[in-house]
PDB file of C-alpha atoms and ligand atoms in Angstrom:
ATOM      1  CA  MET A   1      -0.828   8.307  23.290  1.00 83.00           C
ATOM      2  CA  GLU A   2      -3.576   8.189  20.652  1.00 96.00           C
ATOM      3  CA  ARG A   3      -2.311   8.031  17.071  1.00 98.00           C
ATOM      4  CA  SER A   4      -3.737   7.344  13.673  1.00 98.00           C
ATOM      5  CA  ILE A   5      -2.763   5.573  10.459  1.00 99.00           C
ATOM      6  CA  ILE A   6      -3.920   5.941   6.876  1.00 99.00           C
ATOM      7  CA  VAL A   7      -4.067   2.710   4.883  1.00 99.00           C
ATOM      8  CA  THR A   8      -4.856   3.341   1.233  1.00 99.00           C
ATOM      9  CA  GLY A   9      -6.873   0.702  -0.604  1.00 98.00           C
ATOM     10  CA  ALA A  10      -8.015  -0.961   2.607  1.00 99.00           C
ATOM     11  CA  SER A  11     -11.452  -2.227   1.572  1.00 98.00           C
ATOM     12  CA  ARG A  12     -10.076  -5.675   0.730  1.00 98.00           C
ATOM     13  CA  GLY A  13      -6.952  -7.758   0.230  1.00 98.00           C
ATOM     14  CA  ILE A  14      -3.618  -6.730   1.695  1.00 99.00           C
ATOM     15  CA  GLY A  15      -4.834  -3.254   2.733  1.00 99.00           C
ATOM     16  CA  ARG A  16      -7.754  -4.683   4.685  1.00 99.00           C
ATOM     17  CA  SER A  17      -5.412  -6.989   6.600  1.00 99.00           C
ATOM     18  CA  ILE A  18      -3.036  -4.098   7.354  1.00 99.00           C
ATOM     19  CA  ALA A  19      -5.966  -1.988   8.604  1.00 99.00           C
ATOM     20  CA  LEU A  20      -7.196  -4.756  10.922  1.00 98.00           C
ATOM     21  CA  LYS A  21      -3.728  -5.447  12.323  1.00 98.00           C
ATOM     22  CA  ALA A  22      -3.008  -1.724  12.755  1.00 98.00           C
ATOM     23  CA  ALA A  23      -6.176  -1.403  14.836  1.00 98.00           C
ATOM     24  CA  GLU A  24      -5.015  -4.346  16.977  1.00 98.00           C
ATOM     25  CA  LYS A  25      -1.784  -2.402  17.582  1.00 98.00           C
ATOM     26  CA  GLY A  26      -3.825   0.568  18.831  1.00 98.00           C
ATOM     27  CA  TYR A  27      -3.881   2.829  15.794  1.00 98.00           C
ATOM     28  CA  GLN A  28      -7.043   4.710  14.883  1.00 98.00           C
ATOM     29  CA  VAL A  29      -7.460   3.718  11.248  1.00 99.00           C
ATOM     30  CA  CYS A  30      -8.441   5.594   8.104  1.00 99.00           C
ATOM     31  CA  VAL A  31      -9.754   2.850   5.814  1.00 99.00           C
ATOM     32  CA  ASN A  32      -9.372   4.379   2.361  1.00 99.00           C
ATOM     33  CA  TYR A  33     -11.162   2.960  -0.661  1.00 98.00           C
ATOM     34  CA  LYS A  34     -12.028   3.990  -4.185  1.00 98.00           C
ATOM     35  CA  GLY A  35     -15.395   2.432  -4.966  1.00 98.00           C
ATOM     36  CA  ALA A  36     -16.252  -0.348  -2.522  1.00 98.00           C
ATOM     37  CA  ALA A  37     -17.972   1.674   0.217  1.00 98.00           C
ATOM     38  CA  ASP A  38     -19.779  -1.368   1.579  1.00 98.00           C
ATOM     39  CA  LYS A  39     -16.565  -3.358   1.982  1.00 98.00           C
ATOM     40  CA  ALA A  40     -14.727  -0.424   3.569  1.00 98.00           C
ATOM     41  CA  GLU A  41     -17.608   0.114   6.017  1.00 98.00           C
ATOM     42  CA  ALA A  42     -17.444  -3.597   6.862  1.00 98.00           C
ATOM     43  CA  VAL A  43     -13.743  -3.203   7.748  1.00 99.00           C
ATOM     44  CA  VAL A  44     -14.636  -0.224   9.961  1.00 99.00           C
ATOM     45  CA  ARG A  45     -17.349  -2.243  11.714  1.00 98.00           C
ATOM     46  CA  GLU A  46     -14.931  -5.135  12.260  1.00 98.00           C
ATOM     47  CA  ILE A  47     -12.431  -2.761  13.894  1.00 98.00           C
ATOM     48  CA  GLU A  48     -15.129  -1.136  16.033  1.00 98.00           C
ATOM     49  CA  ALA A  49     -16.493  -4.534  17.112  1.00 98.00           C
ATOM     50  CA  ALA A  50     -13.021  -5.352  18.454  1.00 98.00           C
ATOM     51  CA  GLY A  51     -12.986  -2.066  20.428  1.00 98.00           C
ATOM     52  CA  GLY A  52     -10.978   0.026  17.970  1.00 98.00           C
ATOM     53  CA  THR A  53     -11.606   3.293  16.127  1.00 98.00           C
ATOM     54  CA  ALA A  54     -11.808   3.634  12.351  1.00 98.00           C
ATOM     55  CA  ILE A  55     -13.380   5.692   9.591  1.00 99.00           C
ATOM     56  CA  ALA A  56     -13.898   4.842   5.929  1.00 99.00           C
ATOM     57  CA  VAL A  57     -12.809   7.582   3.528  1.00 99.00           C
ATOM     58  CA  GLN A  58     -13.483   7.444  -0.195  1.00 99.00           C
ATOM     59  CA  ALA A  59     -10.598   8.908  -2.176  1.00 99.00           C
ATOM     60  CA  ASP A  60      -9.216   8.016  -5.589  1.00 98.00           C
ATOM     61  CA  MET A  61      -5.426   7.851  -5.340  1.00 98.00           C
ATOM     62  CA  ALA A  62      -5.224   9.132  -8.910  1.00 98.00           C
ATOM     63  CA  ILE A  63      -6.878  12.443  -7.917  1.00 98.00           C
ATOM     64  CA  GLU A  64      -4.966  15.032  -5.872  1.00 98.00           C
ATOM     65  CA  ALA A  65      -8.078  16.755  -4.531  1.00 98.00           C
ATOM     66  CA  ASP A  66      -9.299  13.411  -3.158  1.00 99.00           C
ATOM     67  CA  ILE A  67      -5.969  12.797  -1.426  1.00 99.00           C
ATOM     68  CA  LEU A  68      -5.989  16.268   0.163  1.00 99.00           C
ATOM     69  CA  ARG A  69      -9.564  15.730   1.371  1.00 99.00           C
ATOM     70  CA  MET A  70      -8.614  12.337   2.837  1.00 99.00           C
ATOM     71  CA  PHE A  71      -5.758  13.823   4.890  1.00 99.00           C
ATOM     72  CA  GLU A  72      -7.937  16.765   6.008  1.00 98.00           C
ATOM     73  CA  THR A  73     -10.639  14.321   7.114  1.00 99.00           C
ATOM     74  CA  VAL A  74      -8.093  12.416   9.187  1.00 98.00           C
ATOM     75  CA  ASP A  75      -6.821  15.718  10.669  1.00 98.00           C
ATOM     76  CA  THR A  76     -10.296  16.545  11.963  1.00 98.00           C
ATOM     77  CA  LYS A  77     -11.738  13.130  12.814  1.00 98.00           C
ATOM     78  CA  LEU A  78      -8.880  10.986  14.132  1.00 98.00           C
ATOM     79  CA  ALA A  79      -5.923  11.246  16.530  1.00 98.00           C
ATOM     80  CA  PRO A  80      -2.708  12.836  15.186  1.00 98.00           C
ATOM     81  CA  LEU A  81      -1.273  11.006  12.199  1.00 98.00           C
ATOM     82  CA  ALA A  82       1.623   8.663  12.969  1.00 98.00           C
ATOM     83  CA  ALA A  83       1.780   6.407   9.928  1.00 99.00           C
ATOM     84  CA  LEU A  84       0.899   6.001   6.272  1.00 99.00           C
ATOM     85  CA  VAL A  85       0.722   2.776   4.295  1.00 99.00           C
ATOM     86  CA  ASN A  86       0.707   3.403   0.552  1.00 99.00           C
ATOM     87  CA  ASN A  87      -1.042   0.171  -0.354  1.00 98.00           C
ATOM     88  CA  ALA A  88      -3.603   1.005  -3.065  1.00 98.00           C
ATOM     89  CA  GLY A  89      -2.423  -0.271  -6.408  1.00 98.00           C
ATOM     90  CA  ILE A  90      -3.751  -1.619  -9.670  1.00 98.00           C
ATOM     91  CA  VAL A  91      -2.788  -3.988 -12.457  1.00 98.00           C
ATOM     92  CA  ASP A  92      -4.294  -4.019 -15.924  1.00 97.00           C
ATOM     93  CA  LYS A  93      -4.977  -6.894 -18.303  1.00 97.00           C
ATOM     94  CA  ALA A  94      -1.875  -8.869 -19.256  1.00 96.00           C
ATOM     95  CA  ALA A  95      -0.412  -7.361 -22.435  1.00 97.00           C
ATOM     96  CA  PRO A  96       2.938  -6.795 -24.114  1.00 98.00           C
ATOM     97  CA  VAL A  97       4.349  -3.267 -24.020  1.00 98.00           C
ATOM     98  CA  ALA A  98       3.716  -3.002 -27.778  1.00 98.00           C
ATOM     99  CA  ASP A  99      -0.025  -3.043 -27.083  1.00 98.00           C
ATOM    100  CA  MET A 100      -0.194  -0.608 -24.158  1.00 98.00           C
ATOM    101  CA  SER A 101      -2.280   2.531 -24.740  1.00 98.00           C
ATOM    102  CA  LEU A 102      -1.443   5.965 -23.361  1.00 98.00           C
ATOM    103  CA  ALA A 103      -4.673   5.862 -21.347  1.00 98.00           C
ATOM    104  CA  ARG A 104      -3.562   2.612 -19.700  1.00 98.00           C
ATOM    105  CA  LEU A 105      -0.103   3.989 -18.874  1.00 98.00           C
ATOM    106  CA  ASN A 106      -1.517   7.238 -17.476  1.00 98.00           C
ATOM    107  CA  ARG A 107      -3.987   5.354 -15.281  1.00 98.00           C
ATOM    108  CA  MET A 108      -1.287   2.943 -14.077  1.00 98.00           C
ATOM    109  CA  PHE A 109       1.277   5.605 -13.230  1.00 98.00           C
ATOM    110  CA  SER A 110      -1.140   8.120 -11.691  1.00 98.00           C
ATOM    111  CA  THR A 111      -2.577   5.454  -9.375  1.00 98.00           C
ATOM    112  CA  ASN A 112       0.580   3.518  -8.552  1.00 98.00           C
ATOM    113  CA  ILE A 113       3.186   6.308  -8.546  1.00 98.00           C
ATOM    114  CA  THR A 114       1.728   9.815  -8.378  1.00 98.00           C
ATOM    115  CA  GLY A 115      -0.836   8.904  -5.716  1.00 98.00           C
ATOM    116  CA  PRO A 116       1.731   7.380  -3.339  1.00 98.00           C
ATOM    117  CA  PHE A 117       4.030  10.387  -3.908  1.00 98.00           C
ATOM    118  CA  LEU A 118       1.234  12.829  -3.026  1.00 99.00           C
ATOM    119  CA  CYS A 119       0.256  10.781   0.020  1.00 99.00           C
ATOM    120  CA  ALA A 120       3.890  10.664   1.148  1.00 99.00           C
ATOM    121  CA  ARG A 121       4.123  14.438   0.682  1.00 99.00           C
ATOM    122  CA  GLU A 122       1.050  15.044   2.828  1.00 99.00           C
ATOM    123  CA  ALA A 123       2.267  12.594   5.473  1.00 99.00           C
ATOM    124  CA  VAL A 124       5.740  14.163   5.672  1.00 99.00           C
ATOM    125  CA  LYS A 125       4.188  17.621   6.140  1.00 98.00           C
ATOM    126  CA  ARG A 126       2.344  16.323   9.186  1.00 98.00           C
ATOM    127  CA  LEU A 127       4.978  13.965  10.634  1.00 98.00           C
ATOM    128  CA  SER A 128       8.245  15.864  10.191  1.00 98.00           C
ATOM    129  CA  THR A 129       9.737  17.004  13.480  1.00 98.00           C
ATOM    130  CA  ALA A 130      11.203  19.957  11.545  1.00 98.00           C
ATOM    131  CA  ARG A 131       7.612  21.077  10.885  1.00 97.00           C
ATOM    132  CA  GLY A 132       6.419  20.523  14.450  1.00 97.00           C
ATOM    133  CA  GLY A 133       5.189  16.983  13.847  1.00 98.00           C
ATOM    134  CA  PRO A 134       5.713  13.915  16.053  1.00 97.00           C
ATOM    135  CA  GLY A 135       7.733  11.813  13.592  1.00 98.00           C
ATOM    136  CA  GLY A 136       6.348   8.546  12.277  1.00 98.00           C
ATOM    137  CA  GLY A 137       6.542   5.915   9.598  1.00 98.00           C
ATOM    138  CA  ILE A 138       5.679   5.360   5.966  1.00 99.00           C
ATOM    139  CA  VAL A 139       5.448   1.927   4.370  1.00 99.00           C
ATOM    140  CA  ASN A 140       5.059   1.594   0.626  1.00 99.00           C
ATOM    141  CA  ILE A 141       3.634  -1.632  -0.769  1.00 99.00           C
ATOM    142  CA  SER A 142       5.817  -2.336  -3.775  1.00 98.00           C
ATOM    143  CA  SER A 143       6.185  -5.730  -5.488  1.00 98.00           C
ATOM    144  CA  VAL A 144       8.865  -8.218  -6.480  1.00 98.00           C
ATOM    145  CA  ALA A 145       7.703  -7.249  -9.981  1.00 98.00           C
ATOM    146  CA  ALA A 146       9.993  -4.221  -9.562  1.00 98.00           C
ATOM    147  CA  ARG A 147      12.998  -6.516 -10.035  1.00 98.00           C
ATOM    148  CA  LEU A 148      11.368  -9.253 -12.166  1.00 98.00           C
ATOM    149  CA  GLY A 149       9.942  -6.844 -14.764  1.00 98.00           C
ATOM    150  CA  SER A 150       6.776  -8.878 -15.493  1.00 97.00           C
ATOM    151  CA  PRO A 151       7.422  -9.435 -19.229  1.00 97.00           C
ATOM    152  CA  ASN A 152       4.345 -10.152 -21.389  1.00 96.00           C
ATOM    153  CA  GLU A 153       2.071  -9.486 -18.422  1.00 95.00           C
ATOM    154  CA  TYR A 154       2.455  -5.970 -17.118  1.00 96.00           C
ATOM    155  CA  VAL A 155       5.794  -4.229 -17.517  1.00 98.00           C
ATOM    156  CA  ASP A 156       3.921  -0.973 -16.801  1.00 98.00           C
ATOM    157  CA  TYR A 157       2.976  -2.250 -13.352  1.00 98.00           C
ATOM    158  CA  ALA A 158       6.507  -3.501 -12.674  1.00 98.00           C
ATOM    159  CA  ALA A 159       7.921  -0.115 -13.679  1.00 99.00           C
ATOM    160  CA  SER A 160       5.475   1.650 -11.369  1.00 99.00           C
ATOM    161  CA  LYS A 161       6.689  -0.484  -8.477  1.00 99.00           C
ATOM    162  CA  ALA A 162      10.342   0.180  -9.359  1.00 99.00           C
ATOM    163  CA  ALA A 163       9.489   3.882  -9.100  1.00 99.00           C
ATOM    164  CA  ILE A 164       8.029   3.225  -5.655  1.00 98.00           C
ATOM    165  CA  ASP A 165      11.263   1.507  -4.629  1.00 99.00           C
ATOM    166  CA  ALA A 166      13.301   4.525  -5.765  1.00 99.00           C
ATOM    167  CA  MET A 167      10.939   6.851  -3.922  1.00 98.00           C
ATOM    168  CA  THR A 168      11.312   4.728  -0.786  1.00 99.00           C
ATOM    169  CA  ILE A 169      15.109   4.954  -0.923  1.00 99.00           C
ATOM    170  CA  GLY A 170      15.275   8.646  -1.762  1.00 99.00           C
ATOM    171  CA  LEU A 171      12.589   9.840   0.614  1.00 99.00           C
ATOM    172  CA  SER A 172      13.975   7.709   3.436  1.00 99.00           C
ATOM    173  CA  LYS A 173      17.271   9.596   3.166  1.00 98.00           C
ATOM    174  CA  GLU A 174      15.500  12.948   2.896  1.00 98.00           C
ATOM    175  CA  VAL A 175      13.522  12.518   6.103  1.00 98.00           C
ATOM    176  CA  ALA A 176      15.780  10.270   8.193  1.00 98.00           C
ATOM    177  CA  ASN A 177      16.787  13.158  10.440  1.00 98.00           C
ATOM    178  CA  VAL A 178      13.280  14.535  10.954  1.00 98.00           C
ATOM    179  CA  GLY A 179      11.863  11.494  12.722  1.00 98.00           C
ATOM    180  CA  ILE A 180      10.372   9.634   9.767  1.00 99.00           C
ATOM    181  CA  ARG A 181      11.284   6.126   8.606  1.00 99.00           C
ATOM    182  CA  VAL A 182      10.299   5.112   5.068  1.00 99.00           C
ATOM    183  CA  ASN A 183      10.358   1.473   4.002  1.00 99.00           C
ATOM    184  CA  ALA A 184       8.794  -0.801   1.407  1.00 99.00           C
ATOM    185  CA  VAL A 185       7.370  -4.299   1.485  1.00 99.00           C
ATOM    186  CA  ARG A 186       7.725  -6.184  -1.783  1.00 98.00           C
ATOM    187  CA  PRO A 187       5.139  -8.973  -1.854  1.00 98.00           C
ATOM    188  CA  GLY A 188       5.448 -11.955  -4.148  1.00 98.00           C
ATOM    189  CA  VAL A 189       2.250 -13.618  -5.386  1.00 98.00           C
ATOM    190  CA  ILE A 190      -0.451 -13.216  -2.755  1.00 98.00           C
ATOM    191  CA  TYR A 191      -3.993 -14.596  -2.705  1.00 98.00           C
ATOM    192  CA  THR A 192      -6.150 -11.512  -3.407  1.00 98.00           C
ATOM    193  CA  GLU A 193      -8.648 -10.304  -5.980  1.00 97.00           C
ATOM    194  CA  ILE A 194      -6.034  -8.177  -7.787  1.00 97.00           C
ATOM    195  CA  HIS A 195      -5.292 -11.091 -10.116  1.00 96.00           C
ATOM    196  CA  ALA A 196      -8.886 -11.081 -11.362  1.00 95.00           C
ATOM    197  CA  SER A 197      -8.409  -7.467 -12.464  1.00 92.00           C
ATOM    198  CA  GLY A 198      -5.479  -8.689 -14.562  1.00 91.00           C
ATOM    199  CA  GLY A 199      -7.887 -11.177 -16.152  1.00 93.00           C
ATOM    200  CA  GLU A 200      -6.546 -14.273 -14.373  1.00 94.00           C
ATOM    201  CA  PRO A 201      -8.246 -14.963 -11.026  1.00 96.00           C
ATOM    202  CA  ASP A 202      -6.223 -18.162 -10.501  1.00 96.00           C
ATOM    203  CA  ARG A 203      -2.846 -16.585 -11.301  1.00 96.00           C
ATOM    204  CA  VAL A 204      -1.356 -17.608  -7.945  1.00 97.00           C
ATOM    205  CA  GLU A 205      -2.038 -21.281  -8.705  1.00 96.00           C
ATOM    206  CA  ARG A 206      -0.294 -20.939 -12.080  1.00 95.00           C
ATOM    207  CA  VAL A 207       2.855 -19.186 -10.877  1.00 95.00           C
ATOM    208  CA  LYS A 208       3.336 -20.722  -7.446  1.00 97.00           C
ATOM    209  CA  SER A 209       5.611 -23.454  -8.838  1.00 96.00           C
ATOM    210  CA  MET A 210       8.096 -20.623  -9.580  1.00 96.00           C
ATOM    211  CA  VAL A 211       8.158 -19.723  -5.898  1.00 98.00           C
ATOM    212  CA  PRO A 212      10.899 -21.559  -3.963  1.00 98.00           C
ATOM    213  CA  MET A 213       8.420 -22.191  -1.134  1.00 98.00           C
ATOM    214  CA  GLN A 214       5.995 -23.609  -3.735  1.00 97.00           C
ATOM    215  CA  ARG A 215       3.025 -21.618  -2.485  1.00 98.00           C
ATOM    216  CA  GLY A 216       1.318 -18.247  -2.708  1.00 98.00           C
ATOM    217  CA  GLY A 217       1.382 -15.877   0.227  1.00 98.00           C
ATOM    218  CA  GLU A 218      -1.460 -14.852   2.521  1.00 98.00           C
ATOM    219  CA  VAL A 219      -2.425 -11.218   3.089  1.00 98.00           C
ATOM    220  CA  GLU A 220      -1.596 -11.528   6.789  1.00 98.00           C
ATOM    221  CA  GLU A 221       2.017 -12.370   5.932  1.00 98.00           C
ATOM    222  CA  ILE A 222       2.326  -9.025   4.137  1.00 99.00           C
ATOM    223  CA  ALA A 223       0.452  -7.116   6.826  1.00 99.00           C
ATOM    224  CA  ASP A 224       2.729  -8.469   9.570  1.00 98.00           C
ATOM    225  CA  ALA A 225       5.787  -7.221   7.671  1.00 99.00           C
ATOM    226  CA  ALA A 226       4.251  -3.771   7.173  1.00 99.00           C
ATOM    227  CA  LEU A 227       3.302  -3.453  10.844  1.00 98.00           C
ATOM    228  CA  TRP A 228       6.761  -4.609  11.920  1.00 98.00           C
ATOM    229  CA  LEU A 229       8.377  -1.918   9.746  1.00 99.00           C
ATOM    230  CA  LEU A 230       6.167   0.706  11.415  1.00 98.00           C
ATOM    231  CA  SER A 231       6.925  -0.586  14.921  1.00 98.00           C
ATOM    232  CA  GLU A 232       9.614   0.383  17.401  1.00 98.00           C
ATOM    233  CA  GLU A 233      11.174  -3.029  16.783  1.00 98.00           C
ATOM    234  CA  ALA A 234      12.280  -1.627  13.423  1.00 98.00           C
ATOM    235  CA  SER A 235      13.539   1.651  14.896  1.00 98.00           C
ATOM    236  CA  TYR A 236      16.864   1.525  12.980  1.00 98.00           C
ATOM    237  CA  VAL A 237      15.316   0.331   9.694  1.00 98.00           C
ATOM    238  CA  THR A 238      14.805   2.892   6.957  1.00 99.00           C
ATOM    239  CA  GLY A 239      15.108   2.780   3.187  1.00 99.00           C
ATOM    240  CA  ALA A 240      14.651  -1.002   3.282  1.00 98.00           C
ATOM    241  CA  LEU A 241      12.952  -2.968   0.507  1.00 98.00           C
ATOM    242  CA  LEU A 242      11.689  -6.044   2.341  1.00 98.00           C
ATOM    243  CA  ASP A 243      10.845  -8.960   0.030  1.00 98.00           C
ATOM    244  CA  VAL A 244       8.026 -11.086   1.428  1.00 98.00           C
ATOM    245  CA  SER A 245       7.811 -13.512  -1.426  1.00 98.00           C
ATOM    246  CA  GLY A 246       8.544 -17.081  -0.390  1.00 98.00           C
ATOM    247  CA  GLY A 247      12.073 -16.721  -1.777  1.00 98.00           C
ATOM    248  CA  ARG A 248      11.113 -15.583  -5.272  1.00 96.00           C
TER     249      ARG A 248
HETATM  250  P1  NDP B 301      -6.794  -5.742  -4.392  1.00 51.67           P
HETATM  251  O1  NDP B 301      -7.124  -5.540  -5.817  1.00 51.67           O
HETATM  252  O2  NDP B 301      -7.285  -6.949  -3.687  1.00 51.67           O
HETATM  253  O3  NDP B 301      -7.269  -4.463  -3.550  1.00 51.67           O
HETATM  254  C1  NDP B 301      -6.951  -3.196  -4.033  1.00 51.67           C
HETATM  255  C2  NDP B 301      -7.427  -2.157  -3.055  1.00 51.67           C
HETATM  256  O4  NDP B 301      -6.991  -0.888  -3.570  1.00 51.67           O
HETATM  257  C3  NDP B 301      -8.923  -2.081  -2.921  1.00 51.67           C
HETATM  258  O5  NDP B 301      -9.219  -1.742  -1.593  1.00 51.67           O
HETATM  259  C4  NDP B 301      -9.300  -0.950  -3.863  1.00 51.67           C
HETATM  260  O6  NDP B 301     -10.439  -0.213  -3.422  1.00 51.67           O
HETATM  261  C5  NDP B 301      -8.104  -0.043  -3.738  1.00 51.67           C
HETATM  262  N1  NDP B 301      -7.901   0.820  -4.879  1.00 51.67           N
HETATM  263  C6  NDP B 301      -7.735   0.493  -6.184  1.00 51.67           C
HETATM  264  N2  NDP B 301      -7.551   1.592  -6.919  1.00 51.67           N
HETATM  265  C7  NDP B 301      -7.627   2.636  -6.058  1.00 51.67           C
HETATM  266  C8  NDP B 301      -7.535   4.030  -6.208  1.00 51.67           C
HETATM  267  N3  NDP B 301      -7.342   4.606  -7.415  1.00 51.67           N
HETATM  268  N4  NDP B 301      -7.677   4.809  -5.120  1.00 51.67           N
HETATM  269  C9  NDP B 301      -7.888   4.246  -3.906  1.00 51.67           C
HETATM  270  N5  NDP B 301      -7.975   2.948  -3.698  1.00 51.67           N
HETATM  271  C10 NDP B 301      -7.845   2.149  -4.762  1.00 51.67           C
HETATM  272  O7  NDP B 301      -5.200  -5.621  -4.301  1.00 51.67           O
HETATM  273  P2  NDP B 301      -4.108  -6.332  -3.345  1.00 51.67           P
HETATM  274  O8  NDP B 301      -4.552  -6.360  -1.952  1.00 51.67           O
HETATM  275  O9  NDP B 301      -3.677  -7.582  -3.999  1.00 51.67           O
HETATM  276  O10 NDP B 301      -2.894  -5.310  -3.548  1.00 51.67           O
HETATM  277  C11 NDP B 301      -2.534  -4.322  -2.594  1.00 51.67           C
HETATM  278  C12 NDP B 301      -1.162  -3.809  -2.958  1.00 51.67           C
HETATM  279  O11 NDP B 301      -0.231  -4.889  -2.950  1.00 51.67           O
HETATM  280  C13 NDP B 301      -1.089  -3.190  -4.343  1.00 51.67           C
HETATM  281  O12 NDP B 301      -0.251  -2.058  -4.317  1.00 51.67           O
HETATM  282  C14 NDP B 301      -0.459  -4.295  -5.179  1.00 51.67           C
HETATM  283  O13 NDP B 301       0.228  -3.788  -6.289  1.00 51.67           O
HETATM  284  C15 NDP B 301       0.477  -4.898  -4.164  1.00 51.67           C
HETATM  285  N6  NDP B 301       0.903  -6.254  -4.496  1.00 51.67           N
HETATM  286  C16 NDP B 301      -0.006  -7.290  -4.554  1.00 51.67           C
HETATM  287  C17 NDP B 301       0.415  -8.555  -4.898  1.00 51.67           C
HETATM  288  C18 NDP B 301      -0.520  -9.723  -4.981  1.00 51.67           C
HETATM  289  O14 NDP B 301      -0.103 -10.800  -5.465  1.00 51.67           O
HETATM  290  N7  NDP B 301      -1.771  -9.593  -4.534  1.00 51.67           N
HETATM  291  C19 NDP B 301       1.824  -8.825  -5.223  1.00 51.67           C
HETATM  292  C20 NDP B 301       2.686  -7.692  -5.112  1.00 51.67           C
HETATM  293  C21 NDP B 301       2.227  -6.456  -4.770  1.00 51.67           C
HETATM  294  P3  NDP B 301     -11.892  -0.351  -4.120  1.00 51.67           P
HETATM  295  O15 NDP B 301     -12.232  -1.793  -4.064  1.00 51.67           O
HETATM  296  O16 NDP B 301     -12.762   0.516  -3.313  1.00 51.67           O
HETATM  297  O17 NDP B 301     -11.720   0.142  -5.527  1.00 51.67           O
END
């Protein structure tokens, strides 16, 4: 049966890899992005070239109206929704808490917490068997920062991911009997461009000695975990926080 998936922040990095692997698994894919239309369209073309179906949808996860429009677009243009991956997330420049502005905190929490909550709400409305939906899966991309705290770098980011972990646990219990599984993947340090937005493009090289496996992770290693959590192979897994972090 045809089914679709929304992957937020799928124009590059971990989200892009999840979108490509979801298409391989047969999902029709909503490739969400905020600003990088060209990169999101390139992901769509890559999926289509491999015989899949995808659309790129611009929507800022910090804006409710954008999120509603994204879900409505999927309702009309793709097969029935079966899965959501709350992947879009931001870091800010490394700074101690004492130097964090209200504007920074509002931007961090609206993008990394409120957006995923609103997306989860919209997904549950469509997936819940109690509301006539087919059931499905939600995967939240958290971070090991949720338990490490990221002192002197970005405690705001770490706190946003801890909120995502709590949402994963609570929502998983709320919807366990209406056909929806909710899980989180907690990546360690992964080679993506997110570190450049924190002002340190080579951050993985600096911190990898703290990783028991002595290396950074690849986006595919995170995507495989997310797709496994959505699959039937994980049919009894819900409320799990799966660390994919090389042992860190
Ligand atoms: P990248 O910075 O490489 O990519 C971020 C993606 O999110 C882009 O597609 C970007 O779209 C999109 N995005 C950013 N802000 C918004 C927004 N407001 N609305 C919609 N889309 C948005 O990040 P990663 O791939 O590294 O990170 C993906 C997730 O994994 C994040 O949640 C991150 O916190 C988490 N993570 C990453 C780790 C790492 O080491 N890389 C470690 C632990 C967790 P556009 O380009 O169009 O703006």
